Amino acid sequence: GFLPLQGHVVRNWKVRWFVLLQDKLLYYKIEGGKKEPSPKGRILLDGCTITCPCLEYENRPLLIKLKTKTNTDYFLECCSREERDSWALDITGAIHAGHPVQVQELHRMKNSFKLLENISLHNIVERMYDSSTGIKLTRNLDQGNRYKETFTGSALVDWLISNSFAVSRFEAVTLASMLMDENFIRPVGVRSTEATRSSDPSEKFLDDSTALYMFAESSKKNTNSKEEVHFNISELSGTIVKQGFLVKQGHKRKNWKVRKFVLRADPAFLHYYDPTKEDNKPVGGFSLRGCLVSALEDNGVPAGVKGNVQGNLFKIITKNDIHYYIQASSKAERVQWIEAIKPLT
């Protein structure tokens, strides 16, 4: 699948097509809407260590870090926590292929960590911000540093349980870890920051009165900035139904670019983002009301499509008669996107 990868010489981000094999991770360049035949590079998994979640970049909370046995670091970014965890589990399984007990333990740990799927993290954060019923923010001193508007790990666990978001302290810690993974909250101070380096997901967030946390800056950014004037706040506030990387044909130059697509409901919008950019602002989007969506046949290039495309095409026509040509990575993925979009039109 598609994942943004940070370059080694120029530290920018490029989207590559990744293929996981038993002993290596290959990545390919996409040109003209088609994968090049030879890989652009490879990551040898023998002796690799994996860090997930990787919190080294505040603006990119869904990273996986791979360190090879020659101490080369690779940073890969995913679209969602579920996608990140799935890639991390499969890569870790390949790294430890000769150690079935470790792989079995990884599956057990992931399954025990996979709860509260129907709870909206955005809703929890909104409730946390509430001035009367939200979590109480206090000043705290840690190692000589004074932090404003913080809360302790145990205070957040207590708040999640008292507001019925969790029924046990274990569930509350799991949920708090998810909030931290998605960059809604972040650790501050020595105790909580050190815990994020733990290899055990259950120990990354501390249910402790000495571990300090605060709201991440990115979750409080003002969405009324001039740079976002083209997008109404309401259209970006809908519930995320589906998200993932797709290849889109441009309207002017007719070239193909990998974009991160986010499908939202109430209101129904489809936005797309440039995954190589540092900010998290859409580069385009449209309302799905009145749209038509359909699969395109793979035998031959349909009218309106330029380039030697890979296939698995579908088309969305807006009520203003704007045509969007999009490629999925497989027929199954194309079907999933069409089925997710149709009810929202």
Short mmCIF file of C-alpha atoms in Angstrom, two decimals:
data_model
loop_
_atom_site.label_atom_id
_atom_site.label_comp_id
_atom_site.label_asym_id
_atom_site.label_seq_id
_atom_site.Cartn_x
_atom_site.Cartn_y
_atom_site.Cartn_z
CA GLY A 1 0.00 0.00 0.00
CA PHE A 2 0.90 3.71 -0.16
CA LEU A 3 2.87 5.27 2.70
CA PRO A 4 4.73 8.60 2.93
CA LEU A 5 8.46 8.03 3.56
CA GLN A 6 10.97 10.60 4.78
CA GLY A 7 14.02 11.03 2.55
CA HIS A 8 17.54 10.46 3.90
CA VAL A 9 19.42 13.22 2.08
CA VAL A 10 16.70 15.86 1.65
CA ARG A 11 14.47 15.41 4.71
CA ASN A 12 11.23 15.83 2.79
CA TRP A 13 8.36 13.37 2.47
CA LYS A 14 7.58 11.31 -0.63
CA VAL A 15 4.73 8.87 -1.11
CA ARG A 16 5.89 5.41 -2.14
CA TRP A 17 4.17 2.09 -2.85
CA PHE A 18 5.35 -0.42 -0.22
CA VAL A 19 5.46 -4.20 -0.60
CA LEU A 20 6.23 -6.29 2.50
CA LEU A 21 8.12 -9.52 1.86
CA GLN A 22 9.34 -12.10 4.37
CA ASP A 23 12.74 -10.50 4.87
CA LYS A 24 12.50 -7.01 3.36
CA LEU A 25 10.24 -4.04 2.75
CA LEU A 26 10.40 -2.79 -0.86
CA TYR A 27 9.21 0.63 -1.97
CA TYR A 28 8.42 1.84 -5.48
CA LYS A 29 7.97 5.21 -7.15
CA ILE A 30 4.70 6.05 -8.92
CA GLU A 31 5.05 7.76 -12.30
CA GLY A 32 2.13 8.74 -14.52
CA GLY A 33 -0.30 6.89 -12.30
CA LYS A 34 1.61 3.59 -12.53
CA LYS A 35 4.10 1.80 -10.28
CA GLU A 36 7.59 1.64 -11.73
CA PRO A 37 8.78 -1.95 -12.39
CA SER A 38 11.94 -1.74 -10.26
CA PRO A 39 11.94 -0.77 -6.56
CA LYS A 40 13.29 2.63 -5.60
CA GLY A 41 14.74 1.13 -2.44
CA ARG A 42 14.54 -1.64 0.13
CA ILE A 43 14.61 -1.96 3.90
CA LEU A 44 16.24 -5.18 5.10
CA LEU A 45 14.30 -6.47 8.11
CA ASP A 46 16.96 -8.77 9.58
CA GLY A 47 18.07 -7.13 12.83
CA CYS A 48 15.56 -4.27 12.46
CA THR A 49 13.91 -2.65 15.45
CA ILE A 50 10.48 -1.04 15.16
CA THR A 51 9.02 1.86 17.18
CA CYS A 52 5.25 2.27 17.08
CA PRO A 53 3.83 4.69 17.89
CA CYS A 54 6.75 6.99 17.09
CA LEU A 55 6.31 10.44 18.65
CA GLU A 56 9.37 12.20 17.21
CA TYR A 57 7.30 14.50 14.93
CA GLU A 58 4.46 16.43 16.57
CA ASN A 59 2.68 17.12 13.26
CA ARG A 60 2.84 13.46 12.24
CA PRO A 61 1.39 11.35 15.09
CA LEU A 62 0.84 8.20 13.00
CA LEU A 63 4.46 7.29 12.32
CA ILE A 64 6.30 3.97 12.35
CA LYS A 65 10.07 4.10 12.82
CA LEU A 66 12.32 1.33 11.55
CA LYS A 67 15.99 1.22 12.57
CA THR A 68 18.10 -1.24 10.59
CA LYS A 69 21.03 -3.12 12.08
CA THR A 70 23.30 -0.59 10.30
CA ASN A 71 21.56 2.18 12.34
CA THR A 72 19.69 3.69 9.38
CA ASP A 73 16.35 5.23 10.42
CA TYR A 74 13.24 5.01 8.22
CA PHE A 75 10.07 6.95 9.07
CA LEU A 76 6.80 5.73 7.51
CA GLU A 77 3.47 7.51 7.96
CA CYS A 78 0.03 5.92 7.95
CA CYS A 79 -3.49 7.30 7.43
CA SER A 80 -5.10 6.09 10.63
CA ARG A 81 -4.28 4.38 13.90
CA GLU A 82 -5.83 1.14 12.58
CA GLU A 83 -3.67 1.21 9.43
CA ARG A 84 -0.56 2.04 11.45
CA ASP A 85 -1.15 -0.79 13.91
CA SER A 86 -1.82 -3.24 11.07
CA TRP A 87 1.41 -2.33 9.25
CA ALA A 88 3.38 -2.42 12.51
CA LEU A 89 2.02 -5.85 13.40
CA ASP A 90 2.81 -7.30 9.96
CA ILE A 91 6.29 -5.77 9.84
CA THR A 92 7.05 -6.97 13.36
CA GLY A 93 5.81 -10.42 12.37
CA ALA A 94 8.26 -10.43 9.44
CA ILE A 95 11.13 -9.25 11.68
CA HIS A 96 10.41 -12.05 14.17
CA ALA A 97 9.37 -14.65 11.58
CA GLY A 98 11.72 -17.20 13.13
CA HIS A 99 10.27 -16.59 16.61
CA PRO A 100 6.60 -17.73 16.57
CA VAL A 101 6.17 -17.19 20.33
CA GLN A 102 6.94 -13.48 19.95
CA VAL A 103 4.54 -13.16 17.01
CA GLN A 104 1.79 -14.91 18.99
CA GLU A 105 2.37 -12.50 21.90
CA LEU A 106 2.12 -9.52 19.52
CA HIS A 107 -1.27 -10.73 18.25
CA ARG A 108 -2.50 -11.28 21.79
CA MET A 109 -1.34 -7.82 22.85
CA LYS A 110 -2.97 -6.14 19.83
CA ASN A 111 -6.28 -7.94 20.37
CA SER A 112 -6.37 -6.94 24.04
CA PHE A 113 -5.65 -3.36 23.01
CA LYS A 114 -8.44 -3.26 20.41
CA LEU A 115 -11.44 -1.95 22.33
CA LEU A 116 -13.72 1.06 22.48
CA GLU A 117 -13.88 1.20 18.67
CA ASN A 118 -17.28 2.92 18.64
CA ILE A 119 -16.14 5.83 20.79
CA SER A 120 -15.26 9.05 18.97
CA LEU A 121 -11.94 10.46 20.18
CA HIS A 122 -13.01 13.89 18.90
CA ASN A 123 -16.10 13.73 21.14
CA ILE A 124 -13.98 12.80 24.16
CA VAL A 125 -11.61 15.72 23.57
CA GLU A 126 -14.53 18.15 23.19
CA ARG A 127 -15.91 16.92 26.53
CA MET A 128 -12.45 17.26 28.10
CA TYR A 129 -12.35 20.92 27.05
CA ASP A 130 -15.76 21.70 28.62
CA SER A 131 -15.28 24.45 31.21
CA SER A 132 -17.73 22.95 33.71
CA THR A 133 -17.58 19.18 33.22
CA GLY A 134 -14.21 18.77 31.49
CA ILE A 135 -10.93 17.71 32.99
CA LYS A 136 -9.49 20.17 35.51
CA LEU A 137 -6.29 21.86 34.38
CA THR A 138 -3.68 22.88 36.94
CA ARG A 139 -0.15 24.30 37.14
CA ASN A 140 2.51 21.75 37.98
CA LEU A 141 6.22 21.79 38.76
CA ASP A 142 8.45 19.05 37.33
CA GLN A 143 12.25 18.94 37.59
CA GLY A 144 12.33 22.71 38.10
CA ASN A 145 10.08 23.41 35.09
CA ARG A 146 6.66 24.96 35.66
CA TYR A 147 3.90 23.78 33.30
CA LYS A 148 0.59 25.59 32.81
CA GLU A 149 -2.74 23.86 32.16
CA THR A 150 -1.69 20.27 32.76
CA PHE A 151 -3.41 17.23 34.20
CA THR A 152 -2.00 14.03 35.67
CA GLY A 153 -2.32 10.55 34.24
CA SER A 154 -4.40 9.33 37.17
CA ALA A 155 -6.68 12.40 36.89
CA LEU A 156 -7.42 11.59 33.24
CA VAL A 157 -8.10 7.93 34.07
CA ASP A 158 -10.51 9.02 36.85
CA TRP A 159 -12.24 11.48 34.48
CA LEU A 160 -12.70 8.90 31.70
CA ILE A 161 -14.27 6.43 34.14
CA SER A 162 -16.52 9.01 35.82
CA ASN A 163 -17.79 10.15 32.41
CA SER A 164 -18.56 6.54 31.36
CA PHE A 165 -15.98 6.42 28.56
CA ALA A 166 -14.36 3.44 30.28
CA VAL A 167 -15.49 0.89 32.88
CA SER A 168 -12.09 -0.02 34.30
CA ARG A 169 -8.72 1.61 34.81
CA PHE A 170 -7.20 -0.71 32.20
CA GLU A 171 -9.74 0.45 29.59
CA ALA A 172 -9.18 4.09 30.59
CA VAL A 173 -5.40 3.73 30.21
CA THR A 174 -5.93 2.13 26.79
CA LEU A 175 -8.19 5.00 25.74
CA ALA A 176 -5.76 7.61 27.08
CA SER A 177 -2.98 5.91 25.09
CA MET A 178 -5.12 6.27 21.96
CA LEU A 179 -5.62 9.97 22.66
CA MET A 180 -1.86 10.32 22.95
CA ASP A 181 -1.21 8.24 19.80
CA GLU A 182 -3.58 10.49 17.81
CA ASN A 183 -1.84 13.63 19.12
CA PHE A 184 -4.82 14.96 21.11
CA ILE A 185 -2.77 14.97 24.29
CA ARG A 186 0.97 14.88 24.83
CA PRO A 187 3.31 14.04 27.71
CA VAL A 188 5.20 16.81 29.50
CA GLY A 189 7.87 16.40 32.14
CA VAL A 190 10.40 13.64 32.64
CA ARG A 191 8.18 10.85 34.02
CA SER A 192 5.53 10.77 31.28
CA THR A 193 7.97 11.50 28.44
CA GLU A 194 10.25 8.62 29.45
CA ALA A 195 7.26 6.24 29.48
CA THR A 196 6.58 6.85 25.76
CA ARG A 197 9.84 5.04 24.96
CA SER A 198 8.53 1.80 26.45
CA SER A 199 8.18 -1.11 24.03
CA ASP A 200 4.99 -2.22 25.80
CA PRO A 201 1.92 -0.25 24.56
CA SER A 202 0.23 -0.69 27.95
CA GLU A 203 3.07 1.24 29.66
CA LYS A 204 3.28 4.27 27.34
CA PHE A 205 0.58 6.17 29.26
CA LEU A 206 0.97 6.25 33.05
CA ASP A 207 -1.95 6.02 35.47
CA ASP A 208 0.07 8.01 37.96
CA SER A 209 -0.36 11.24 39.94
CA THR A 210 3.23 12.32 39.13
CA ALA A 211 2.98 11.83 35.33
CA LEU A 212 1.96 15.07 33.60
CA TYR A 213 0.04 15.54 30.34
CA MET A 214 -1.51 18.45 28.47
CA PHE A 215 -3.59 19.08 25.36
CA ALA A 216 -1.44 18.92 22.22
CA GLU A 217 -1.11 22.27 20.48
CA SER A 218 -2.34 20.87 17.18
CA SER A 219 -5.71 19.99 18.73
CA LYS A 220 -6.27 23.62 19.74
CA LYS A 221 -5.24 25.39 16.53
CA ASN A 222 -7.60 28.06 15.31
CA THR A 223 -9.33 26.78 12.18
CA ASN A 224 -10.28 30.33 11.18
CA SER A 225 -6.80 31.16 9.90
CA LYS A 226 -6.50 32.89 6.53
CA GLU A 227 -4.80 29.82 5.06
CA GLU A 228 -7.99 27.79 5.54
CA VAL A 229 -10.44 30.38 4.26
CA HIS A 230 -11.44 28.14 1.35
CA PHE A 231 -12.90 25.50 3.67
CA ASN A 232 -15.88 26.07 5.88
CA ILE A 233 -15.36 24.86 9.43
CA SER A 234 -18.59 22.84 9.32
CA GLU A 235 -17.52 20.74 6.33
CA LEU A 236 -14.42 19.56 8.22
CA SER A 237 -16.37 18.71 11.38
CA GLY A 238 -18.21 15.64 10.12
CA THR A 239 -17.64 12.12 11.40
CA ILE A 240 -14.83 10.37 9.54
CA VAL A 241 -16.30 7.35 7.75
CA LYS A 242 -13.26 6.22 5.79
CA GLN A 243 -9.74 7.42 4.99
CA GLY A 244 -6.84 6.16 2.94
CA PHE A 245 -4.37 6.83 0.14
CA LEU A 246 -5.66 6.99 -3.44
CA VAL A 247 -4.19 8.24 -6.72
CA LYS A 248 -6.00 11.25 -8.21
CA GLN A 249 -5.76 12.86 -11.64
CA GLY A 250 -5.23 16.62 -11.59
CA HIS A 251 -7.77 18.92 -13.27
CA LYS A 252 -5.29 21.16 -15.10
CA ARG A 253 -2.09 19.23 -15.82
CA LYS A 254 -3.84 15.82 -15.85
CA ASN A 255 -0.95 14.31 -13.90
CA TRP A 256 -1.45 11.69 -11.21
CA LYS A 257 -0.67 12.33 -7.55
CA VAL A 258 -1.11 10.24 -4.42
CA ARG A 259 -3.46 11.96 -2.02
CA LYS A 260 -4.82 11.09 1.40
CA PHE A 261 -8.62 11.02 1.09
CA VAL A 262 -10.90 11.57 4.08
CA LEU A 263 -14.60 10.76 3.75
CA ARG A 264 -16.88 12.50 6.25
CA ALA A 265 -20.59 12.28 7.04
CA ASP A 266 -22.93 14.86 8.63
CA PRO A 267 -22.12 16.86 6.55
CA ALA A 268 -21.08 14.57 3.70
CA PHE A 269 -17.79 15.74 2.17
CA LEU A 270 -14.77 14.15 0.54
CA HIS A 271 -11.52 16.03 1.16
CA TYR A 272 -8.04 15.19 -0.06
CA TYR A 273 -4.68 16.12 1.44
CA ASP A 274 -1.11 16.24 0.18
CA PRO A 275 0.67 13.73 2.46
CA THR A 276 4.09 15.25 1.67
CA LYS A 277 3.14 18.56 3.34
CA GLU A 278 3.89 19.25 6.99
CA ASP A 279 0.52 20.86 7.73
CA ASN A 280 -2.71 18.92 7.89
CA LYS A 281 -4.86 21.12 5.67
CA PRO A 282 -6.91 19.83 2.72
CA VAL A 283 -5.73 20.80 -0.76
CA GLY A 284 -9.19 20.13 -2.17
CA GLY A 285 -12.61 18.75 -1.43
CA PHE A 286 -16.27 18.81 -2.37
CA SER A 287 -19.75 18.09 -1.06
CA LEU A 288 -21.08 14.63 -1.90
CA ARG A 289 -24.73 15.71 -2.08
CA GLY A 290 -26.00 15.07 -5.60
CA CYS A 291 -22.79 13.33 -6.71
CA LEU A 292 -22.61 10.27 -8.94
CA VAL A 293 -19.93 7.64 -8.28
CA SER A 294 -19.15 4.65 -10.49
CA ALA A 295 -16.39 2.18 -11.33
CA LEU A 296 -14.61 2.48 -14.68
CA GLU A 297 -13.70 -0.52 -16.79
CA ASP A 298 -10.04 -1.52 -16.72
CA ASN A 299 -9.83 -2.64 -20.36
CA GLY A 300 -8.43 0.43 -22.08
CA VAL A 301 -8.14 4.01 -20.84
CA PRO A 302 -11.55 5.73 -20.53
CA ALA A 303 -12.16 9.12 -22.15
CA GLY A 304 -11.00 11.94 -19.89
CA VAL A 305 -8.19 9.88 -18.35
CA LYS A 306 -4.59 10.65 -19.30
CA GLY A 307 -1.51 8.49 -18.83
CA ASN A 308 -0.74 4.80 -18.66
CA VAL A 309 -2.72 4.20 -15.49
CA GLN A 310 -2.50 1.17 -13.23
CA GLY A 311 -6.23 0.41 -13.20
CA ASN A 312 -8.94 0.05 -10.50
CA LEU A 313 -10.38 3.41 -11.58
CA PHE A 314 -13.55 5.06 -10.40
CA LYS A 315 -15.13 8.40 -11.18
CA ILE A 316 -17.06 10.92 -9.09
CA ILE A 317 -19.18 13.55 -10.86
CA THR A 318 -20.29 16.43 -8.63
CA LYS A 319 -23.65 18.17 -8.96
CA ASN A 320 -21.70 21.01 -10.65
CA ASP A 321 -20.54 18.49 -13.31
CA ILE A 322 -16.89 18.39 -12.16
CA HIS A 323 -15.31 15.00 -12.94
CA TYR A 324 -12.83 13.42 -10.52
CA TYR A 325 -10.84 10.38 -11.72
CA ILE A 326 -9.38 8.29 -8.90
CA GLN A 327 -7.39 5.04 -8.71
CA ALA A 328 -7.58 2.58 -5.84
CA SER A 329 -4.79 0.10 -5.11
CA SER A 330 -7.02 -2.92 -5.79
CA LYS A 331 -10.47 -3.86 -7.06
CA ALA A 332 -11.55 -4.68 -3.51
CA GLU A 333 -10.47 -1.26 -2.27
CA ARG A 334 -12.29 0.42 -5.15
CA VAL A 335 -15.50 -1.41 -4.20
CA GLN A 336 -15.06 -0.37 -0.55
CA TRP A 337 -14.70 3.30 -1.44
CA ILE A 338 -17.68 3.30 -3.82
CA GLU A 339 -19.87 1.53 -1.27
CA ALA A 340 -18.82 4.03 1.43
CA ILE A 341 -19.47 7.08 -0.79
CA LYS A 342 -22.81 6.07 -2.36
CA PRO A 343 -25.00 6.33 0.79
CA LEU A 344 -23.71 9.90 1.34
CA THR A 345 -24.70 11.21 -2.11
#
